[in-house]
mmCIF file of C-alpha atoms in Angstrom:
data_model
loop_
_atom_site.group_PDB
_atom_site.id
_atom_site.type_symbol
_atom_site.label_atom_id
_atom_site.label_comp_id
_atom_site.label_asym_id
_atom_site.label_seq_id
_atom_site.Cartn_x
_atom_site.Cartn_y
_atom_site.Cartn_z
ATOM 1 C CA MET A 1441 92.766 174.081 220.149
ATOM 2 C CA VAL A 1442 91.465 171.527 222.648
ATOM 3 C CA VAL A 1443 87.934 172.888 222.276
ATOM 4 C CA VAL A 1444 88.114 172.552 218.471
ATOM 5 C CA ILE A 1445 89.263 168.934 218.706
ATOM 6 C CA GLU A 1446 86.487 168.118 221.162
ATOM 7 C CA ARG A 1447 83.921 169.618 218.799
ATOM 8 C CA GLN A 1448 85.291 167.729 215.813
ATOM 9 C CA SER A 1449 85.166 164.456 217.705
ATOM 10 C CA LYS A 1450 81.452 164.966 218.418
ATOM 11 C CA ILE A 1451 80.480 165.559 214.782
ATOM 12 C CA LYS A 1452 79.178 162.366 213.171
ATOM 13 C CA LEU A 1453 78.617 161.388 209.567
ATOM 14 C CA ARG A 1454 74.847 161.673 210.021
ATOM 15 C CA HIS A 1455 75.282 165.329 210.991
ATOM 16 C CA ILE A 1456 77.166 166.115 207.768
ATOM 17 C CA GLU A 1457 74.761 164.126 205.586
ATOM 18 C CA ALA A 1458 71.756 165.876 207.141
ATOM 19 C CA PHE A 1459 73.291 169.341 206.736
ATOM 20 C CA VAL A 1460 74.173 168.854 203.053
ATOM 21 C CA ALA A 1461 70.811 167.251 202.222
ATOM 22 C CA ILE A 1462 68.826 170.120 203.770
ATOM 23 C CA ALA A 1463 71.054 172.747 202.127
ATOM 24 C CA ASP A 1464 70.578 171.118 198.719
ATOM 25 C CA ALA A 1465 66.813 170.654 199.077
ATOM 26 C CA SER A 1466 66.087 173.875 200.996
ATOM 27 C CA SER A 1467 63.526 171.735 202.762
ATOM 28 C CA PHE A 1468 63.485 169.526 205.831
ATOM 29 C CA ARG A 1469 60.662 167.461 204.330
ATOM 30 C CA GLU A 1470 62.442 166.690 201.060
ATOM 31 C CA ALA A 1471 65.726 166.038 202.863
ATOM 32 C CA SER A 1472 64.035 163.633 205.274
ATOM 33 C CA GLU A 1473 62.534 161.708 202.336
ATOM 34 C CA GLN A 1474 65.925 161.540 200.657
ATOM 35 C CA LEU A 1475 67.656 160.284 203.806
ATOM 36 C CA LEU A 1476 64.733 157.987 204.765
ATOM 37 C CA VAL A 1477 64.351 159.494 208.225
ATOM 38 C CA SER A 1478 61.520 161.398 209.875
ATOM 39 C CA GLN A 1479 61.442 165.205 209.843
ATOM 40 C CA SER A 1480 61.550 165.258 213.627
ATOM 41 C CA ALA A 1481 64.679 163.075 213.682
ATOM 42 C CA LEU A 1482 66.295 165.300 211.059
ATOM 43 C CA THR A 1483 65.460 168.395 213.088
ATOM 44 C CA VAL A 1484 67.086 166.864 216.164
ATOM 45 C CA THR A 1485 70.218 166.000 214.143
ATOM 46 C CA ILE A 1486 70.623 169.572 212.870
ATOM 47 C CA ARG A 1487 70.060 171.024 216.330
ATOM 48 C CA GLN A 1488 72.808 168.736 217.648
ATOM 49 C CA LEU A 1489 75.184 169.895 214.906
ATOM 50 C CA GLU A 1490 74.464 173.560 215.599
ATOM 51 C CA GLU A 1491 75.028 173.032 219.302
ATOM 52 C CA ILE A 1492 78.348 171.324 218.609
ATOM 53 C CA VAL A 1493 79.681 174.050 216.301
ATOM 54 C CA GLY A 1494 78.122 176.811 218.391
ATOM 55 C CA ILE A 1495 76.361 178.691 215.577
ATOM 56 C CA ARG A 1496 73.155 178.516 213.546
ATOM 57 C CA LEU A 1497 73.544 176.912 210.133
ATOM 58 C CA PHE A 1498 69.983 177.407 208.823
ATOM 59 C CA ASP A 1499 67.400 180.138 208.950
ATOM 60 C CA ARG A 1500 63.940 178.595 209.138
ATOM 61 C CA THR A 1501 60.503 179.993 208.391
ATOM 62 C CA THR A 1502 57.225 178.198 207.851
ATOM 63 C CA ARG A 1503 57.769 178.400 204.105
ATOM 64 C CA ARG A 1504 61.487 178.393 203.578
ATOM 65 C CA VAL A 1505 64.789 177.002 204.820
ATOM 66 C CA SER A 1506 68.035 178.724 203.847
ATOM 67 C CA VAL A 1507 71.634 178.403 204.953
ATOM 68 C CA THR A 1508 73.088 181.148 207.092
ATOM 69 C CA GLU A 1509 76.336 182.902 206.223
ATOM 70 C CA ALA A 1510 78.156 180.451 208.482
ATOM 71 C CA GLY A 1511 76.303 177.563 206.877
ATOM 72 C CA ALA A 1512 77.283 178.759 203.408
ATOM 73 C CA ALA A 1513 80.924 178.854 204.489
ATOM 74 C CA PHE A 1514 80.653 175.353 205.911
ATOM 75 C CA LEU A 1515 78.814 173.833 202.923
ATOM 76 C CA PRO A 1516 81.701 173.420 200.388
ATOM 77 C CA GLY A 1517 83.880 171.637 202.906
ATOM 78 C CA ALA A 1518 80.982 169.444 203.996
ATOM 79 C CA ARG A 1519 80.358 168.451 200.356
ATOM 80 C CA ARG A 1520 84.047 167.592 199.862
ATOM 81 C CA LEU A 1521 84.025 165.530 203.031
ATOM 82 C CA LEU A 1522 81.078 163.448 201.828
ATOM 83 C CA GLN A 1523 82.540 163.097 198.335
ATOM 84 C CA ASP A 1524 85.900 161.974 199.721
ATOM 85 C CA LEU A 1525 84.211 159.469 202.005
ATOM 86 C CA ARG A 1526 82.102 158.070 199.183
ATOM 87 C CA SER A 1527 85.201 157.822 197.012
ATOM 88 C CA VAL A 1528 87.097 155.928 199.713
ATOM 89 C CA LEU A 1529 84.147 153.628 200.344
ATOM 90 C CA GLY A 1530 83.898 153.080 196.611
ATOM 91 C CA GLU A 1531 87.536 152.002 196.545
ATOM 92 C CA LEU A 1532 86.847 149.489 199.315
ATOM 93 C CA GLU A 1533 83.779 148.248 197.480
ATOM 94 C CA THR A 1534 85.864 147.315 194.451
ATOM 95 C CA PHE A 1535 87.879 144.970 196.676
ATOM 96 C CA VAL A 1536 84.749 143.458 198.192
ATOM 97 C CA SER A 1537 83.127 142.981 194.786
ATOM 98 C CA LEU A 1538 86.289 141.352 193.341
ATOM 99 C CA ASP A 1539 86.683 144.129 190.786
ATOM 100 C CA ARG A 1540 90.144 145.008 191.999
ATOM 101 C CA GLY A 1541 93.144 143.444 193.728
ATOM 102 C CA CYS A 1542 96.298 141.428 193.190
ATOM 103 C CA VAL A 1543 96.702 137.739 193.990
ATOM 104 C CA ARG A 1544 100.232 137.138 195.298
ATOM 105 C CA MET A 1545 101.176 133.502 195.689
ATOM 106 C CA ALA A 1546 103.938 130.936 195.288
ATOM 107 C CA ALA A 1547 103.777 127.276 194.316
ATOM 108 C CA LEU A 1548 105.994 124.294 193.739
ATOM 109 C CA PRO A 1549 107.353 124.291 190.171
ATOM 110 C CA SER A 1550 105.268 121.248 189.223
ATOM 111 C CA ILE A 1551 102.060 122.884 190.466
ATOM 112 C CA ALA A 1552 102.948 126.187 188.824
ATOM 113 C CA ALA A 1553 103.322 124.431 185.476
ATOM 114 C CA GLU A 1554 100.503 121.884 185.796
ATOM 115 C CA TRP A 1555 97.585 123.728 187.369
ATOM 116 C CA LEU A 1556 98.230 127.456 187.618
ATOM 117 C CA PRO A 1557 97.933 128.483 183.942
ATOM 118 C CA SER A 1558 94.518 126.903 183.387
ATOM 119 C CA ALA A 1559 93.229 128.036 186.793
ATOM 120 C CA VAL A 1560 94.263 131.642 186.156
ATOM 121 C CA SER A 1561 92.732 131.543 182.683
ATOM 122 C CA ARG A 1562 89.358 130.338 183.975
ATOM 123 C CA PHE A 1563 89.382 132.685 186.942
ATOM 124 C CA SER A 1564 90.257 135.709 184.810
ATOM 125 C CA ARG A 1565 87.231 135.146 182.597
ATOM 126 C CA ASN A 1566 85.004 135.961 185.570
ATOM 127 C CA TYR A 1567 87.292 138.570 187.146
ATOM 128 C CA PRO A 1568 89.175 140.253 184.275
ATOM 129 C CA LYS A 1569 90.478 143.203 186.341
ATOM 130 C CA ILE A 1570 92.401 141.117 188.866
ATOM 131 C CA ASP A 1571 96.210 141.102 188.709
ATOM 132 C CA PHE A 1572 98.399 138.100 189.562
ATOM 133 C CA GLU A 1573 101.914 137.796 190.916
ATOM 134 C CA PHE A 1574 103.340 134.263 190.918
ATOM 135 C CA HIS A 1575 106.520 132.750 192.272
ATOM 136 C CA SER A 1576 107.813 129.229 191.650
ATOM 137 C CA ASP A 1577 109.813 127.843 194.563
ATOM 138 C CA ASP A 1578 110.413 124.820 196.756
ATOM 139 C CA SER A 1579 108.652 124.433 200.103
ATOM 140 C CA GLN A 1580 111.386 126.182 202.073
ATOM 141 C CA GLY A 1581 111.338 129.115 199.677
ATOM 142 C CA ILE A 1582 107.552 129.360 199.912
ATOM 143 C CA TYR A 1583 107.706 129.496 203.715
ATOM 144 C CA ARG A 1584 110.408 132.165 203.555
ATOM 145 C CA GLN A 1585 108.322 134.311 201.210
ATOM 146 C CA LEU A 1586 105.345 134.002 203.551
ATOM 147 C CA LEU A 1587 107.416 135.060 206.540
ATOM 148 C CA ASP A 1588 108.815 138.017 204.562
ATOM 149 C CA ARG A 1589 105.242 138.923 203.476
ATOM 150 C CA GLU A 1590 106.200 138.724 199.817
ATOM 151 C CA ILE A 1591 103.185 136.486 199.107
ATOM 152 C CA ASP A 1592 99.771 135.928 200.699
ATOM 153 C CA PHE A 1593 99.561 132.151 200.386
ATOM 154 C CA GLY A 1594 101.458 129.242 198.895
ATOM 155 C CA LEU A 1595 101.067 125.679 197.646
ATOM 156 C CA ALA A 1596 103.853 123.676 199.267
ATOM 157 C CA GLY A 1597 104.835 120.021 199.293
ATOM 158 C CA GLN A 1598 106.078 119.858 202.867
ATOM 159 C CA VAL A 1599 104.937 120.960 206.297
ATOM 160 C CA LEU A 1600 107.680 122.982 207.927
ATOM 161 C CA PRO A 1601 106.232 123.706 211.388
ATOM 162 C CA HIS A 1602 106.270 127.414 212.235
ATOM 163 C CA PRO A 1603 104.142 129.266 214.827
ATOM 164 C CA GLU A 1604 103.161 131.983 212.327
ATOM 165 C CA ILE A 1605 102.108 129.731 209.433
ATOM 166 C CA SER A 1606 99.068 127.496 209.050
ATOM 167 C CA HIS A 1607 98.835 124.542 206.672
ATOM 168 C CA GLN A 1608 95.989 122.502 205.216
ATOM 169 C CA LYS A 1609 96.315 119.416 203.042
ATOM 170 C CA VAL A 1610 94.444 119.885 199.767
ATOM 171 C CA VAL A 1611 95.485 117.025 197.485
ATOM 172 C CA SER A 1612 97.508 113.813 197.616
ATOM 173 C CA GLN A 1613 99.300 111.861 194.891
ATOM 174 C CA PRO A 1614 101.159 108.549 194.971
ATOM 175 C CA VAL A 1615 104.801 108.377 193.944
ATOM 176 C CA ALA A 1616 105.041 106.419 190.672
ATOM 177 C CA LEU A 1617 107.751 104.822 188.552
ATOM 178 C CA VAL A 1618 108.570 106.772 185.396
ATOM 179 C CA THR A 1619 110.381 104.990 182.591
ATOM 180 C CA TRP A 1620 110.393 104.764 178.801
ATOM 181 C CA PRO A 1621 107.585 102.902 177.009
ATOM 182 C CA LYS A 1622 109.689 99.911 175.904
ATOM 183 C CA HIS A 1623 111.191 99.262 179.334
ATOM 184 C CA PRO A 1624 110.345 95.713 180.552
ATOM 185 C CA PHE A 1625 108.339 97.116 183.463
ATOM 186 C CA ALA A 1626 106.213 99.136 181.042
ATOM 187 C CA GLN A 1627 105.148 95.935 179.290
ATOM 188 C CA ARG A 1628 103.496 94.613 182.450
ATOM 189 C CA ALA A 1629 99.888 95.038 183.419
ATOM 190 C CA GLN A 1630 100.425 94.796 187.170
ATOM 191 C CA PRO A 1631 101.989 97.438 189.479
ATOM 192 C CA VAL A 1632 105.708 97.384 190.251
ATOM 193 C CA ARG A 1633 107.003 96.587 193.727
ATOM 194 C CA TRP A 1634 109.729 98.833 195.062
ATOM 195 C CA THR A 1635 111.961 95.861 195.790
ATOM 196 C CA GLU A 1636 111.826 94.873 192.109
ATOM 197 C CA LEU A 1637 113.728 98.039 191.253
ATOM 198 C CA LYS A 1638 116.943 96.836 192.891
ATOM 199 C CA GLY A 1639 119.827 97.271 190.454
ATOM 200 C CA ALA A 1640 117.990 99.713 188.166
ATOM 201 C CA THR A 1641 119.782 102.935 187.239
ATOM 202 C CA PHE A 1642 117.983 105.772 189.035
ATOM 203 C CA ILE A 1643 117.754 109.451 188.262
ATOM 204 C CA HIS A 1644 117.572 111.604 191.387
ATOM 205 C CA ALA A 1645 114.777 114.168 190.995
ATOM 206 C CA GLY A 1646 116.192 116.441 193.711
ATOM 207 C CA ASN A 1647 112.926 117.599 195.303
ATOM 208 C CA SER A 1648 110.371 116.507 197.887
ATOM 209 C CA ASP A 1649 109.379 113.594 195.637
ATOM 210 C CA SER A 1650 112.970 112.461 195.346
ATOM 211 C CA ILE A 1651 114.588 109.150 196.078
ATOM 212 C CA ARG A 1652 116.307 110.721 199.070
ATOM 213 C CA ALA A 1653 112.937 111.473 200.656
ATOM 214 C CA VAL A 1654 111.733 107.932 199.973
ATOM 215 C CA VAL A 1655 114.799 106.452 201.645
ATOM 216 C CA GLU A 1656 114.362 108.721 204.666
ATOM 217 C CA GLU A 1657 110.810 107.462 205.135
ATOM 218 C CA HIS A 1658 111.552 103.827 204.242
ATOM 219 C CA PRO A 1659 115.178 103.022 205.071
ATOM 220 C CA GLU A 1660 114.576 99.373 204.183
ATOM 221 C CA LEU A 1661 114.531 100.457 200.523
ATOM 222 C CA GLN A 1662 117.981 102.065 200.598
ATOM 223 C CA GLU A 1663 119.615 99.154 198.810
ATOM 224 C CA THR A 1664 117.045 99.489 196.042
ATOM 225 C CA PHE A 1665 118.509 102.862 195.097
ATOM 226 C CA SER A 1666 122.180 101.930 195.301
ATOM 227 C CA ASN A 1667 122.640 102.625 191.576
ATOM 228 C CA THR A 1668 121.682 106.325 191.553
ATOM 229 C CA ARG A 1669 123.987 107.779 188.892
ATOM 230 C CA TYR A 1670 122.256 110.974 187.753
ATOM 231 C CA LYS A 1671 121.082 113.887 189.904
ATOM 232 C CA THR A 1672 119.349 117.093 188.871
ATOM 233 C CA ASN A 1673 116.819 119.471 190.418
ATOM 234 C CA LYS A 1674 114.948 120.230 187.187
ATOM 235 C CA ALA A 1675 111.941 118.075 186.325
ATOM 236 C CA ASN A 1676 112.260 118.622 182.583
ATOM 237 C CA ILE A 1677 115.868 117.373 182.688
ATOM 238 C CA VAL A 1678 114.829 114.333 184.736
ATOM 239 C CA ALA A 1679 112.132 113.516 182.192
ATOM 240 C CA ALA A 1680 114.503 114.039 179.259
ATOM 241 C CA LEU A 1681 117.094 111.697 180.804
ATOM 242 C CA VAL A 1682 114.437 109.026 181.270
ATOM 243 C CA ARG A 1683 113.273 109.512 177.686
ATOM 244 C CA GLU A 1684 116.867 108.935 176.553
ATOM 245 C CA GLN A 1685 116.740 105.634 178.441
ATOM 246 C CA LEU A 1686 119.531 106.608 180.818
ATOM 247 C CA GLY A 1687 117.568 105.478 183.848
ATOM 248 C CA VAL A 1688 114.217 105.518 185.659
ATOM 249 C CA THR A 1689 112.898 107.789 188.375
ATOM 250 C CA ALA A 1690 110.298 107.717 191.130
ATOM 251 C CA VAL A 1691 108.176 110.876 191.411
ATOM 252 C CA THR A 1692 104.577 112.015 191.487
ATOM 253 C CA PRO A 1693 103.431 112.158 187.845
ATOM 254 C CA VAL A 1694 102.601 115.857 188.051
ATOM 255 C CA VAL A 1695 106.331 116.588 188.316
ATOM 256 C CA ILE A 1696 106.881 115.416 184.733
ATOM 257 C CA PRO A 1697 106.198 118.292 182.284
ATOM 258 C CA LYS A 1698 103.115 117.798 180.112
ATOM 259 C CA GLU A 1699 105.047 118.101 176.858
ATOM 260 C CA ILE A 1700 107.222 115.110 177.796
ATOM 261 C CA ARG A 1701 104.755 113.005 179.777
ATOM 262 C CA ASP A 1702 103.177 111.348 176.728
ATOM 263 C CA ASP A 1703 106.613 110.057 175.673
ATOM 264 C CA LEU A 1704 107.058 108.174 178.949
ATOM 265 C CA ALA A 1705 105.441 105.348 180.870
ATOM 266 C CA VAL A 1706 104.076 106.053 184.355
ATOM 267 C CA LEU A 1707 103.595 102.925 186.463
ATOM 268 C CA PRO A 1708 102.098 102.419 189.942
ATOM 269 C CA LEU A 1709 104.568 101.587 192.703
ATOM 270 C CA ILE A 1710 103.398 99.445 195.621
ATOM 271 C CA GLU A 1711 104.619 97.803 198.808
ATOM 272 C CA PRO A 1712 104.715 100.422 200.122
ATOM 273 C CA GLU A 1713 102.483 102.952 198.413
ATOM 274 C CA ILE A 1714 104.165 106.310 199.065
ATOM 275 C CA ILE A 1715 102.010 109.415 199.062
ATOM 276 C CA ARG A 1716 103.040 113.011 198.493
ATOM 277 C CA ASN A 1717 100.746 115.794 199.708
ATOM 278 C CA VAL A 1718 100.221 119.383 198.632
ATOM 279 C CA TYR A 1719 99.374 121.934 201.318
ATOM 280 C CA VAL A 1720 97.920 125.425 201.280
ATOM 281 C CA VAL A 1721 100.084 127.511 203.594
ATOM 282 C CA LYS A 1722 99.466 131.063 204.809
ATOM 283 C CA ARG A 1723 100.156 133.339 207.747
ATOM 284 C CA TYR A 1724 97.872 133.232 210.770
ATOM 285 C CA ASP A 1725 98.033 137.015 211.230
ATOM 286 C CA THR A 1726 97.176 138.055 207.663
ATOM 287 C CA SER A 1727 93.617 138.540 206.401
ATOM 288 C CA LEU A 1728 93.393 137.688 202.722
ATOM 289 C CA LEU A 1729 91.733 140.047 200.279
ATOM 290 C CA PRO A 1730 88.370 138.654 199.121
ATOM 291 C CA VAL A 1731 89.771 138.031 195.646
ATOM 292 C CA THR A 1732 92.812 136.194 197.047
ATOM 293 C CA HIS A 1733 90.586 134.022 199.222
ATOM 294 C CA GLU A 1734 88.345 133.351 196.226
ATOM 295 C CA PHE A 1735 91.250 132.336 193.988
ATOM 296 C CA MET A 1736 92.818 130.173 196.683
ATOM 297 C CA GLY A 1737 89.592 128.180 196.944
ATOM 298 C CA PHE A 1738 89.286 128.086 193.157
ATOM 299 C CA ILE A 1739 92.717 126.626 192.442
ATOM 300 C CA VAL A 1740 92.369 124.107 195.274
ATOM 301 C CA GLU A 1741 89.105 122.910 193.728
ATOM 302 C CA GLN A 1742 90.774 122.672 190.296
ATOM 303 C CA MET A 1743 93.561 120.535 191.751
ATOM 304 C CA GLN A 1744 91.134 118.271 193.581
ATOM 305 C CA GLN A 1745 89.002 117.824 190.466
ATOM 306 C CA ALA A 1746 92.089 116.933 188.435
ATOM 307 C CA ARG A 1747 93.153 114.423 191.072
ATOM 308 C CA ARG A 1748 89.695 112.779 191.117
ATOM 309 C CA ALA A 1749 89.721 112.604 187.324
ATOM 310 C CA SER A 1750 93.136 110.917 187.301
ATOM 311 C CA VAL A 1751 91.948 108.305 189.803
ATOM 312 C CA THR A 1752 88.807 107.418 187.819
ATOM 313 C CA SER A 1753 90.444 107.470 184.386
#
């Protein structure tokens, strides 16, 4: 048994390829041309194989090459081995060529609604065989899914330091005031100062863009938000409450659903200007499939283009 294992370990792919090529061509010359090696090198390879297995595999004359009885017994298995290897390599090639794979990711709800659909649509035109698996979650949920290996990368709104997860800022947006079009602030041409909002009825957005987060970063503005009467964690409800003129909110504009955004007024907030970032997060110890890496770069570029367009418009 030990001898057999030692022999198997010495047999290389080039030995099998050379054996099958010569058996098919019945010629060292034709086989060498097919394999793009010299006849002398091919002869050495076959001699090595015969020495390893301990038996002649070919009978050779000046005019003819034929497999021996042992060679004929070995040939079907050798063919299957090459076919199986080519099949496996072909499977790997589909991943490398982006013809196969599944992109598994999670994103903040606002990003999932704002940028994912169009990005997936454009990407799928070039790579129609790629599958997608999306999750919408807050930053903590995205980190948890990464740690549980449920996703390969995420688009989060917070950095939650963890030794197994890397983060990279990809886009930034300022927090803005959202109100209804006939609100007095919406009639102004100039930006609104945070201190001017004192006494206004606020709607708590309940996420990383929320009033709570603003107060934590700028405690001097706490009095500004003393009249926070409504709280919800759903952006569409926040927007609907503002549209009904029940109050105003302070969020990044992308949080407001597209179908409601045109019914509202979005105004710059200054002194201070508060920025919210989006980060690509992934595990340090996980190599992304080529298609996942490609899509990650693609959606980041889409987000950055959209951000540049919003700044220049």
